[in-house]
Amino acid sequence: MFNSVGDVIGTLQSIYSFMIIGYVLLSWLPNARESFIGVFLGKMVEPYLGIFRRFIPPIGGMLDLSPIIALFALRFVAMGLVAVIEFLIP
Protein backbone atom coordinates (compact mmCIF):
# COMPACT_ATOMS: atom_id res chain seq x y z
CA MET A 1 0.00 0.00 0.00
CA PHE A 2 2.67 2.51 1.02
CA ASN A 3 6.07 2.36 -0.63
CA SER A 4 7.97 4.44 1.86
CA VAL A 5 7.79 6.42 5.05
CA GLY A 6 7.47 9.53 2.90
CA ASP A 7 4.22 8.22 1.44
CA VAL A 8 2.79 7.64 4.91
CA ILE A 9 3.79 11.12 6.10
CA GLY A 10 2.44 12.67 2.89
CA THR A 11 -0.87 10.87 3.30
CA LEU A 12 -1.21 11.92 6.94
CA GLN A 13 -0.37 15.50 5.98
CA SER A 14 -3.01 15.44 3.24
CA ILE A 15 -5.67 14.07 5.58
CA TYR A 16 -4.94 16.71 8.23
CA SER A 17 -4.92 19.43 5.57
CA PHE A 18 -8.36 18.33 4.39
CA MET A 19 -9.55 18.38 7.99
CA ILE A 20 -8.36 21.98 8.35
CA ILE A 21 -10.03 22.98 5.09
CA GLY A 22 -13.26 21.26 6.13
CA TYR A 23 -13.22 23.01 9.48
CA VAL A 24 -12.73 26.39 7.79
CA LEU A 25 -15.56 25.69 5.34
CA LEU A 26 -17.87 24.77 8.23
CA SER A 27 -17.47 28.32 9.52
CA TRP A 28 -19.38 29.56 6.47
CA LEU A 29 -22.48 27.54 7.36
CA PRO A 30 -24.70 28.59 10.27
CA ASN A 31 -24.55 26.18 13.23
CA ALA A 32 -22.39 23.69 11.30
CA ARG A 33 -19.64 23.74 13.91
CA GLU A 34 -22.13 22.54 16.52
CA SER A 35 -22.80 19.34 14.54
CA PHE A 36 -21.03 16.07 15.30
CA ILE A 37 -18.58 16.58 12.44
CA GLY A 38 -17.93 20.19 13.43
CA VAL A 39 -17.22 19.26 17.04
CA PHE A 40 -14.94 16.40 15.96
CA LEU A 41 -13.01 18.59 13.54
CA GLY A 42 -12.80 21.33 16.16
CA LYS A 43 -11.22 18.94 18.68
CA MET A 44 -8.73 17.72 16.08
CA VAL A 45 -7.81 21.01 14.38
CA GLU A 46 -8.34 23.81 16.88
CA PRO A 47 -5.25 23.07 19.05
CA TYR A 48 -3.03 23.33 15.96
CA LEU A 49 -4.76 26.44 14.61
CA GLY A 50 -4.65 28.04 18.05
CA ILE A 51 -0.87 28.24 17.82
CA PHE A 52 -1.13 30.42 14.73
CA ARG A 53 -4.08 32.46 15.99
CA ARG A 54 -1.96 33.69 18.89
CA PHE A 55 0.45 35.35 16.46
CA ILE A 56 -1.78 36.24 13.51
CA PRO A 57 -4.79 38.37 14.46
CA PRO A 58 -7.85 38.44 12.17
CA ILE A 59 -7.75 41.17 9.55
CA GLY A 60 -10.60 43.62 10.03
CA GLY A 61 -11.89 41.44 12.86
CA MET A 62 -13.37 38.93 10.41
CA LEU A 63 -10.78 37.56 7.97
CA ASP A 64 -8.70 34.87 9.67
CA LEU A 65 -5.55 34.05 7.72
CA SER A 66 -4.14 31.67 10.31
CA PRO A 67 -5.47 28.50 8.58
CA ILE A 68 -3.58 29.43 5.40
CA ILE A 69 -0.34 29.92 7.31
CA ALA A 70 -1.02 26.73 9.26
CA LEU A 71 -1.41 24.76 6.02
CA PHE A 72 1.89 26.12 4.69
CA ALA A 73 3.64 25.30 7.97
CA LEU A 74 2.17 21.78 8.00
CA ARG A 75 3.41 21.18 4.47
CA PHE A 76 6.92 22.47 5.25
CA VAL A 77 7.15 20.36 8.42
CA ALA A 78 6.00 17.25 6.55
CA MET A 79 8.54 17.87 3.78
CA GLY A 80 11.29 18.45 6.33
CA LEU A 81 10.39 15.33 8.28
CA VAL A 82 10.45 13.23 5.11
CA ALA A 83 13.84 14.68 4.14
CA VAL A 84 15.32 13.94 7.57
CA ILE A 85 13.92 10.40 7.72
CA GLU A 86 15.05 9.57 4.20
CA PHE A 87 18.50 10.95 5.01
CA LEU A 88 18.78 8.84 8.18
CA ILE A 89 17.19 5.70 6.72
CA PRO A 90 18.23 5.34 3.07
Tab-separated table of C-alpha atoms in Angstrom:
chain	number	residue	atom	x	y	z
A	1	MET	CA	0.000	0.000	0.000
A	2	PHE	CA	2.671	2.508	1.020
A	3	ASN	CA	6.067	2.361	-0.631
A	4	SER	CA	7.968	4.440	1.863
A	5	VAL	CA	7.786	6.422	5.052
A	6	GLY	CA	7.474	9.533	2.896
A	7	ASP	CA	4.219	8.217	1.435
A	8	VAL	CA	2.791	7.643	4.909
A	9	ILE	CA	3.788	11.121	6.099
A	10	GLY	CA	2.437	12.668	2.894
A	11	THR	CA	-0.869	10.865	3.297
A	12	LEU	CA	-1.214	11.920	6.941
A	13	GLN	CA	-0.368	15.498	5.983
A	14	SER	CA	-3.013	15.441	3.244
A	15	ILE	CA	-5.666	14.068	5.585
A	16	TYR	CA	-4.936	16.707	8.225
A	17	SER	CA	-4.919	19.433	5.569
A	18	PHE	CA	-8.363	18.334	4.385
A	19	MET	CA	-9.546	18.380	7.990
A	20	ILE	CA	-8.362	21.981	8.350
A	21	ILE	CA	-10.030	22.982	5.089
A	22	GLY	CA	-13.258	21.259	6.130
A	23	TYR	CA	-13.217	23.012	9.476
A	24	VAL	CA	-12.731	26.385	7.794
A	25	LEU	CA	-15.558	25.690	5.342
A	26	LEU	CA	-17.865	24.770	8.226
A	27	SER	CA	-17.474	28.318	9.523
A	28	TRP	CA	-19.384	29.560	6.474
A	29	LEU	CA	-22.482	27.544	7.363
A	30	PRO	CA	-24.704	28.589	10.271
A	31	ASN	CA	-24.551	26.179	13.226
A	32	ALA	CA	-22.388	23.694	11.300
A	33	ARG	CA	-19.638	23.741	13.909
A	34	GLU	CA	-22.128	22.536	16.523
A	35	SER	CA	-22.804	19.340	14.539
A	36	PHE	CA	-21.026	16.072	15.299
A	37	ILE	CA	-18.581	16.578	12.443
A	38	GLY	CA	-17.933	20.192	13.430
A	39	VAL	CA	-17.221	19.260	17.042
A	40	PHE	CA	-14.944	16.395	15.963
A	41	LEU	CA	-13.007	18.586	13.539
A	42	GLY	CA	-12.800	21.325	16.162
A	43	LYS	CA	-11.215	18.945	18.678
A	44	MET	CA	-8.728	17.723	16.083
A	45	VAL	CA	-7.813	21.006	14.379
A	46	GLU	CA	-8.340	23.806	16.883
A	47	PRO	CA	-5.251	23.065	19.050
A	48	TYR	CA	-3.032	23.328	15.960
A	49	LEU	CA	-4.762	26.436	14.605
A	50	GLY	CA	-4.651	28.043	18.050
A	51	ILE	CA	-0.867	28.237	17.821
A	52	PHE	CA	-1.130	30.419	14.729
A	53	ARG	CA	-4.078	32.462	15.987
A	54	ARG	CA	-1.963	33.691	18.887
A	55	PHE	CA	0.455	35.350	16.465
A	56	ILE	CA	-1.785	36.241	13.513
A	57	PRO	CA	-4.794	38.371	14.456
A	58	PRO	CA	-7.850	38.443	12.171
A	59	ILE	CA	-7.753	41.170	9.545
A	60	GLY	CA	-10.596	43.625	10.032
A	61	GLY	CA	-11.888	41.443	12.858
A	62	MET	CA	-13.372	38.927	10.414
A	63	LEU	CA	-10.784	37.560	7.968
A	64	ASP	CA	-8.704	34.872	9.671
A	65	LEU	CA	-5.547	34.051	7.721
A	66	SER	CA	-4.137	31.674	10.315
A	67	PRO	CA	-5.465	28.498	8.579
A	68	ILE	CA	-3.584	29.425	5.402
A	69	ILE	CA	-0.342	29.924	7.305
A	70	ALA	CA	-1.021	26.727	9.260
A	71	LEU	CA	-1.408	24.758	6.021
A	72	PHE	CA	1.888	26.121	4.690
A	73	ALA	CA	3.636	25.298	7.971
A	74	LEU	CA	2.173	21.777	8.002
A	75	ARG	CA	3.414	21.185	4.474
A	76	PHE	CA	6.918	22.469	5.253
A	77	VAL	CA	7.150	20.365	8.425
A	78	ALA	CA	5.999	17.253	6.552
A	79	MET	CA	8.543	17.867	3.777
A	80	GLY	CA	11.294	18.449	6.330
A	81	LEU	CA	10.386	15.330	8.279
A	82	VAL	CA	10.452	13.234	5.115
A	83	ALA	CA	13.838	14.678	4.142
A	84	VAL	CA	15.322	13.942	7.574
A	85	ILE	CA	13.924	10.399	7.720
A	86	GLU	CA	15.049	9.565	4.200
A	87	PHE	CA	18.502	10.954	5.015
A	88	LEU	CA	18.782	8.840	8.176
A	89	ILE	CA	17.189	5.696	6.715
A	90	PRO	CA	18.228	5.340	3.075
